[in-house]
């Protein structure tokens, strides 16, 4: 059974991407992951991410075994081109084509049906993952509520001394006002 993953509008020219993709055709998935991890070329990590996506599609949607998969085909086509202009001598302009790539990766099983999961097993795993996710979300919400309650208590405790400080400052200002307009005009702003 085949499974695919697509990557559109990759901002690397197709010629450069094909240098990487030609290395991995027909190889087992695990070997390809190791090879891409240690590859120096710029498309290496991007193709690795696409391969991981295709593996996840195969495992989660079709129930295929990861150890039984290999890269059946990988095609690199030309995507849309960004057209730009570069100034040249005597007021001329020369075109620049910034090329993009469209990559399609196809995985297939080495031995048809080996260690494949049934639809019931897939549904059971999905339900377990969903329950675990909901439980985690619930715990996070409870922690946030507890943290929010603590923050509100701390703010109330801090607010009381702040009010007292403001009242003290007002009293100082009133005392300064008694001294006349000259004292107010030349009073210090520090403190």
PDB file of C-alpha atoms in Angstrom:
ATOM      1  CA  UNK A   1       0.000   0.000   0.000  1.00  0.00           C
ATOM      2  CA  UNK A   2       1.342   3.410  -1.004  1.00  0.00           C
ATOM      3  CA  UNK A   3       1.287   6.606   1.004  1.00  0.00           C
ATOM      4  CA  UNK A   4       2.379  10.054  -0.088  1.00  0.00           C
ATOM      5  CA  UNK A   5       3.405  13.421   1.293  1.00  0.00           C
ATOM      6  CA  UNK A   6       3.711  16.647  -0.703  1.00  0.00           C
ATOM      7  CA  UNK A   7       5.725  19.810  -0.251  1.00  0.00           C
ATOM      8  CA  UNK A   8       4.849  22.818  -2.407  1.00  0.00           C
ATOM      9  CA  UNK A   9       6.639  26.129  -2.910  1.00  0.00           C
ATOM     10  CA  UNK A  10       9.973  25.087  -1.433  1.00  0.00           C
ATOM     11  CA  UNK A  11      12.234  28.127  -1.935  1.00  0.00           C
ATOM     12  CA  UNK A  12      15.136  26.109  -3.360  1.00  0.00           C
ATOM     13  CA  UNK A  13      15.625  25.450  -7.064  1.00  0.00           C
ATOM     14  CA  UNK A  14      14.564  21.966  -8.267  1.00  0.00           C
ATOM     15  CA  UNK A  15      18.040  21.221  -9.590  1.00  0.00           C
ATOM     16  CA  UNK A  16      19.534  21.560  -6.101  1.00  0.00           C
ATOM     17  CA  UNK A  17      16.768  19.488  -4.493  1.00  0.00           C
ATOM     18  CA  UNK A  18      17.216  16.673  -7.028  1.00  0.00           C
ATOM     19  CA  UNK A  19      20.826  16.247  -5.880  1.00  0.00           C
ATOM     20  CA  UNK A  20      19.464  15.131  -2.496  1.00  0.00           C
ATOM     21  CA  UNK A  21      16.404  13.198  -3.650  1.00  0.00           C
ATOM     22  CA  UNK A  22      18.334  11.052  -6.143  1.00  0.00           C
ATOM     23  CA  UNK A  23      20.346   9.638  -3.232  1.00  0.00           C
ATOM     24  CA  UNK A  24      17.372   8.189  -1.378  1.00  0.00           C
ATOM     25  CA  UNK A  25      15.207   6.486  -4.049  1.00  0.00           C
ATOM     26  CA  UNK A  26      14.580   2.815  -3.328  1.00  0.00           C
ATOM     27  CA  UNK A  27      16.145   2.773   0.153  1.00  0.00           C
ATOM     28  CA  UNK A  28      14.616   1.755   3.484  1.00  0.00           C
ATOM     29  CA  UNK A  29      13.111   4.542   5.553  1.00  0.00           C
ATOM     30  CA  UNK A  30      15.439   4.136   8.537  1.00  0.00           C
ATOM     31  CA  UNK A  31      18.570   4.252   6.341  1.00  0.00           C
ATOM     32  CA  UNK A  32      17.270   7.336   4.548  1.00  0.00           C
ATOM     33  CA  UNK A  33      16.634   9.157   7.852  1.00  0.00           C
ATOM     34  CA  UNK A  34      20.199   8.491   8.973  1.00  0.00           C
ATOM     35  CA  UNK A  35      21.598   9.554   5.611  1.00  0.00           C
ATOM     36  CA  UNK A  36      19.591  12.800   5.525  1.00  0.00           C
ATOM     37  CA  UNK A  37      20.545  13.672   9.094  1.00  0.00           C
ATOM     38  CA  UNK A  38      24.240  13.745   8.167  1.00  0.00           C
ATOM     39  CA  UNK A  39      23.856  15.364   4.747  1.00  0.00           C
ATOM     40  CA  UNK A  40      25.480  18.773   4.300  1.00  0.00           C
ATOM     41  CA  UNK A  41      23.213  20.058   1.484  1.00  0.00           C
ATOM     42  CA  UNK A  42      20.535  22.665   2.301  1.00  0.00           C
ATOM     43  CA  UNK A  43      17.510  20.546   1.188  1.00  0.00           C
ATOM     44  CA  UNK A  44      18.590  17.680   3.500  1.00  0.00           C
ATOM     45  CA  UNK A  45      16.696  18.706   6.681  1.00  0.00           C
ATOM     46  CA  UNK A  46      13.657  19.767   4.629  1.00  0.00           C
ATOM     47  CA  UNK A  47      13.420  16.408   2.836  1.00  0.00           C
ATOM     48  CA  UNK A  48      13.958  14.684   6.200  1.00  0.00           C
ATOM     49  CA  UNK A  49      10.956  16.536   7.628  1.00  0.00           C
ATOM     50  CA  UNK A  50       8.869  15.572   4.565  1.00  0.00           C
ATOM     51  CA  UNK A  51       9.903  11.934   4.998  1.00  0.00           C
ATOM     52  CA  UNK A  52       8.888  11.986   8.678  1.00  0.00           C
ATOM     53  CA  UNK A  53       5.522  13.402   7.629  1.00  0.00           C
ATOM     54  CA  UNK A  54       5.029  10.585   5.105  1.00  0.00           C
ATOM     55  CA  UNK A  55       5.975   7.991   7.748  1.00  0.00           C
ATOM     56  CA  UNK A  56       3.450   9.497  10.180  1.00  0.00           C
ATOM     57  CA  UNK A  57       0.776   9.383   7.450  1.00  0.00           C
ATOM     58  CA  UNK A  58       1.545   5.701   6.842  1.00  0.00           C
ATOM     59  CA  UNK A  59       1.520   4.736  10.523  1.00  0.00           C
ATOM     60  CA  UNK A  60      -1.463   6.775  11.725  1.00  0.00           C
ATOM     61  CA  UNK A  61      -3.788   6.731   8.711  1.00  0.00           C
ATOM     62  CA  UNK A  62      -3.094   3.348   7.144  1.00  0.00           C
ATOM     63  CA  UNK A  63      -1.613   1.355  10.056  1.00  0.00           C
ATOM     64  CA  UNK A  64       1.575   0.409   8.190  1.00  0.00           C
ATOM     65  CA  UNK A  65       4.733  -0.781   9.951  1.00  0.00           C
ATOM     66  CA  UNK A  66       7.639   1.675   9.903  1.00  0.00           C
ATOM     67  CA  UNK A  67      10.262  -1.071   9.534  1.00  0.00           C
ATOM     68  CA  UNK A  68       8.542  -2.399   6.409  1.00  0.00           C
ATOM     69  CA  UNK A  69       8.540   0.911   4.481  1.00  0.00           C
ATOM     70  CA  UNK A  70      10.872   2.128   1.754  1.00  0.00           C
ATOM     71  CA  UNK A  71      11.039   5.178  -0.522  1.00  0.00           C
ATOM     72  CA  UNK A  72       9.177   4.015  -3.614  1.00  0.00           C
ATOM     73  CA  UNK A  73       9.433   7.281  -5.526  1.00  0.00           C
ATOM     74  CA  UNK A  74      10.341  10.906  -4.986  1.00  0.00           C
ATOM     75  CA  UNK A  75       9.641  13.479  -7.666  1.00  0.00           C
ATOM     76  CA  UNK A  76      10.833  17.057  -7.771  1.00  0.00           C
ATOM     77  CA  UNK A  77       8.969  19.399 -10.068  1.00  0.00           C
ATOM     78  CA  UNK A  78       9.240  23.084 -10.710  1.00  0.00           C
ATOM     79  CA  UNK A  79       6.965  25.330  -8.684  1.00  0.00           C
ATOM     80  CA  UNK A  80       6.055  28.920  -9.409  1.00  0.00           C
ATOM     81  CA  UNK A  81       8.900  31.337 -10.132  1.00  0.00           C
ATOM     82  CA  UNK A  82       9.379  34.671  -8.435  1.00  0.00           C
ATOM     83  CA  UNK A  83      10.353  37.196 -11.087  1.00  0.00           C
ATOM     84  CA  UNK A  84      12.688  39.973 -10.022  1.00  0.00           C
ATOM     85  CA  UNK A  85      14.804  42.552 -11.827  1.00  0.00           C
ATOM     86  CA  UNK A  86      18.424  43.544 -11.342  1.00  0.00           C
ATOM     87  CA  UNK A  87      19.865  46.866 -12.468  1.00  0.00           C
ATOM     88  CA  UNK A  88      22.550  46.659 -15.147  1.00  0.00           C
ATOM     89  CA  UNK A  89      24.755  49.111 -17.009  1.00  0.00           C
ATOM     90  CA  UNK A  90      23.380  51.965 -19.145  1.00  0.00           C
ATOM     91  CA  UNK A  91      20.001  51.972 -17.385  1.00  0.00           C
ATOM     92  CA  UNK A  92      19.052  48.455 -18.417  1.00  0.00           C
ATOM     93  CA  UNK A  93      17.428  45.776 -16.280  1.00  0.00           C
ATOM     94  CA  UNK A  94      18.099  42.029 -16.328  1.00  0.00           C
ATOM     95  CA  UNK A  95      15.576  39.416 -15.164  1.00  0.00           C
ATOM     96  CA  UNK A  96      16.202  37.166 -12.172  1.00  0.00           C
ATOM     97  CA  UNK A  97      14.137  33.994 -11.728  1.00  0.00           C
ATOM     98  CA  UNK A  98      13.924  32.814  -8.139  1.00  0.00           C
ATOM     99  CA  UNK A  99      12.832  29.232  -8.610  1.00  0.00           C
ATOM    100  CA  UNK A 100      10.723  27.105  -6.261  1.00  0.00           C
ATOM    101  CA  UNK A 101      10.218  23.341  -6.062  1.00  0.00           C
ATOM    102  CA  UNK A 102       7.301  20.988  -5.590  1.00  0.00           C
ATOM    103  CA  UNK A 103       8.307  17.663  -4.028  1.00  0.00           C
ATOM    104  CA  UNK A 104       6.154  14.506  -3.908  1.00  0.00           C
ATOM    105  CA  UNK A 105       7.376  11.603  -1.772  1.00  0.00           C
ATOM    106  CA  UNK A 106       5.802   8.142  -2.079  1.00  0.00           C
ATOM    107  CA  UNK A 107       6.407   5.325   0.407  1.00  0.00           C
ATOM    108  CA  UNK A 108       5.468   1.681  -0.082  1.00  0.00           C
ATOM    109  CA  UNK A 109       5.690  -1.566   1.890  1.00  0.00           C
ATOM    110  CA  UNK A 110       8.511  -4.012   1.154  1.00  0.00           C
ATOM    111  CA  UNK A 111       6.342  -7.016   2.083  1.00  0.00           C
ATOM    112  CA  UNK A 112       2.642  -6.402   1.466  1.00  0.00           C
ATOM    113  CA  UNK A 113       0.612  -6.484   4.714  1.00  0.00           C
ATOM    114  CA  UNK A 114       3.468  -7.341   7.081  1.00  0.00           C
ATOM    115  CA  UNK A 115       2.735  -6.103  10.657  1.00  0.00           C
ATOM    116  CA  UNK A 116      -0.125  -3.940   9.403  1.00  0.00           C
ATOM    117  CA  UNK A 117      -2.627  -2.782  12.021  1.00  0.00           C
ATOM    118  CA  UNK A 118      -6.337  -3.335  11.598  1.00  0.00           C
ATOM    119  CA  UNK A 119      -8.854  -0.495  11.557  1.00  0.00           C
ATOM    120  CA  UNK A 120     -10.055  -1.465  15.049  1.00  0.00           C
ATOM    121  CA  UNK A 121      -6.525  -1.178  16.442  1.00  0.00           C
ATOM    122  CA  UNK A 122      -6.077   2.217  14.764  1.00  0.00           C
ATOM    123  CA  UNK A 123      -9.366   3.499  16.211  1.00  0.00           C
ATOM    124  CA  UNK A 124      -8.420   2.230  19.671  1.00  0.00           C
ATOM    125  CA  UNK A 125      -5.041   4.018  19.509  1.00  0.00           C
ATOM    126  CA  UNK A 126      -6.697   7.245  18.329  1.00  0.00           C
ATOM    127  CA  UNK A 127      -9.149   7.162  21.227  1.00  0.00           C
ATOM    128  CA  UNK A 128      -6.320   6.577  23.720  1.00  0.00           C
ATOM    129  CA  UNK A 129      -4.337   9.508  22.287  1.00  0.00           C
ATOM    130  CA  UNK A 130      -7.437  11.716  22.392  1.00  0.00           C
ATOM    131  CA  UNK A 131      -8.134  10.821  26.033  1.00  0.00           C
ATOM    132  CA  UNK A 132      -4.509  11.466  26.997  1.00  0.00           C
ATOM    133  CA  UNK A 133      -4.605  14.849  25.239  1.00  0.00           C
ATOM    134  CA  UNK A 134      -7.845  15.859  26.993  1.00  0.00           C
ATOM    135  CA  UNK A 135      -6.449  14.785  30.368  1.00  0.00           C
ATOM    136  CA  UNK A 136      -3.307  16.858  29.792  1.00  0.00           C
ATOM    137  CA  UNK A 137      -5.375  19.902  28.771  1.00  0.00           C
ATOM    138  CA  UNK A 138      -7.523  19.536  31.899  1.00  0.00           C
ATOM    139  CA  UNK A 139      -4.426  19.424  34.141  1.00  0.00           C
ATOM    140  CA  UNK A 140      -2.997  22.522  32.447  1.00  0.00           C
ATOM    141  CA  UNK A 141      -6.270  24.425  32.941  1.00  0.00           C
ATOM    142  CA  UNK A 142      -6.380  23.480  36.644  1.00  0.00           C
ATOM    143  CA  UNK A 143      -2.775  24.637  37.120  1.00  0.00           C
ATOM    144  CA  UNK A 144      -3.573  27.947  35.420  1.00  0.00           C
ATOM    145  CA  UNK A 145      -6.608  28.485  37.656  1.00  0.00           C
ATOM    146  CA  UNK A 146      -4.570  27.761  40.791  1.00  0.00           C
ATOM    147  CA  UNK A 147      -1.810  30.089  39.601  1.00  0.00           C
ATOM    148  CA  UNK A 148      -4.325  32.809  38.755  1.00  0.00           C
ATOM    149  CA  UNK A 149      -5.900  32.568  42.217  1.00  0.00           C
ATOM    150  CA  UNK A 150      -2.465  32.938  43.866  1.00  0.00           C
ATOM    151  CA  UNK A 151      -1.636  35.931  41.673  1.00  0.00           C
ATOM    152  CA  UNK A 152      -4.862  37.698  42.649  1.00  0.00           C
ATOM    153  CA  UNK A 153      -4.156  37.166  46.370  1.00  0.00           C
ATOM    154  CA  UNK A 154      -0.631  38.551  45.962  1.00  0.00           C
ATOM    155  CA  UNK A 155      -1.948  41.604  44.101  1.00  0.00           C
ATOM    156  CA  UNK A 156      -4.428  42.354  46.885  1.00  0.00           C
ATOM    157  CA  UNK A 157      -1.663  42.068  49.493  1.00  0.00           C
ATOM    158  CA  UNK A 158       0.596  44.374  47.472  1.00  0.00           C
ATOM    159  CA  UNK A 159      -2.183  46.895  46.918  1.00  0.00           C
ATOM    160  CA  UNK A 160      -2.542  47.733  50.614  1.00  0.00           C
ATOM    161  CA  UNK A 161       1.034  49.042  51.133  1.00  0.00           C
ATOM    162  CA  UNK A 162       0.793  50.937  47.852  1.00  0.00           C
ATOM    163  CA  UNK A 163      -2.297  52.795  49.080  1.00  0.00           C
ATOM    164  CA  UNK A 164      -0.514  53.652  52.300  1.00  0.00           C
ATOM    165  CA  UNK A 165       2.449  55.050  50.348  1.00  0.00           C
ATOM    166  CA  UNK A 166       0.153  57.206  48.246  1.00  0.00           C
ATOM    167  CA  UNK A 167      -1.516  58.601  51.354  1.00  0.00           C
ATOM    168  CA  UNK A 168       1.902  59.441  52.853  1.00  0.00           C
ATOM    169  CA  UNK A 169       2.913  61.248  49.666  1.00  0.00           C
ATOM    170  CA  UNK A 170      -0.308  63.275  49.708  1.00  0.00           C
ATOM    171  CA  UNK A 171       0.361  64.304  53.289  1.00  0.00           C
ATOM    172  CA  UNK A 172       3.884  65.442  52.330  1.00  0.00           C
ATOM    173  CA  UNK A 173       2.473  67.525  49.509  1.00  0.00           C
ATOM    174  CA  UNK A 174       0.001  69.173  51.872  1.00  0.00           C
ATOM    175  CA  UNK A 175       2.843  70.049  54.267  1.00  0.00           C
ATOM    176  CA  UNK A 176       4.849  71.506  51.377  1.00  0.00           C
ATOM    177  CA  UNK A 177       1.853  73.615  50.312  1.00  0.00           C
ATOM    178  CA  UNK A 178       1.827  75.273  53.724  1.00  0.00           C
ATOM    179  CA  UNK A 179       5.309  76.638  53.056  1.00  0.00           C
ATOM    180  CA  UNK A 180       4.140  78.988  50.328  1.00  0.00           C
ATOM    181  CA  UNK A 181       4.554  79.253  46.598  1.00  0.00           C
ATOM    182  CA  UNK A 182       8.315  79.837  46.757  1.00  0.00           C
ATOM    183  CA  UNK A 183       8.944  76.562  48.585  1.00  0.00           C
ATOM    184  CA  UNK A 184       6.757  74.654  46.101  1.00  0.00           C
ATOM    185  CA  UNK A 185       8.545  76.151  43.140  1.00  0.00           C
ATOM    186  CA  UNK A 186      12.074  75.232  44.264  1.00  0.00           C
ATOM    187  CA  UNK A 187      11.408  71.940  46.043  1.00  0.00           C
ATOM    188  CA  UNK A 188      13.505  68.934  45.173  1.00  0.00           C
ATOM    189  CA  UNK A 189      12.088  66.176  42.944  1.00  0.00           C
ATOM    190  CA  UNK A 190      14.221  63.358  44.390  1.00  0.00           C
ATOM    191  CA  UNK A 191      13.123  60.775  46.838  1.00  0.00           C
TER     192      UNK A 191
END
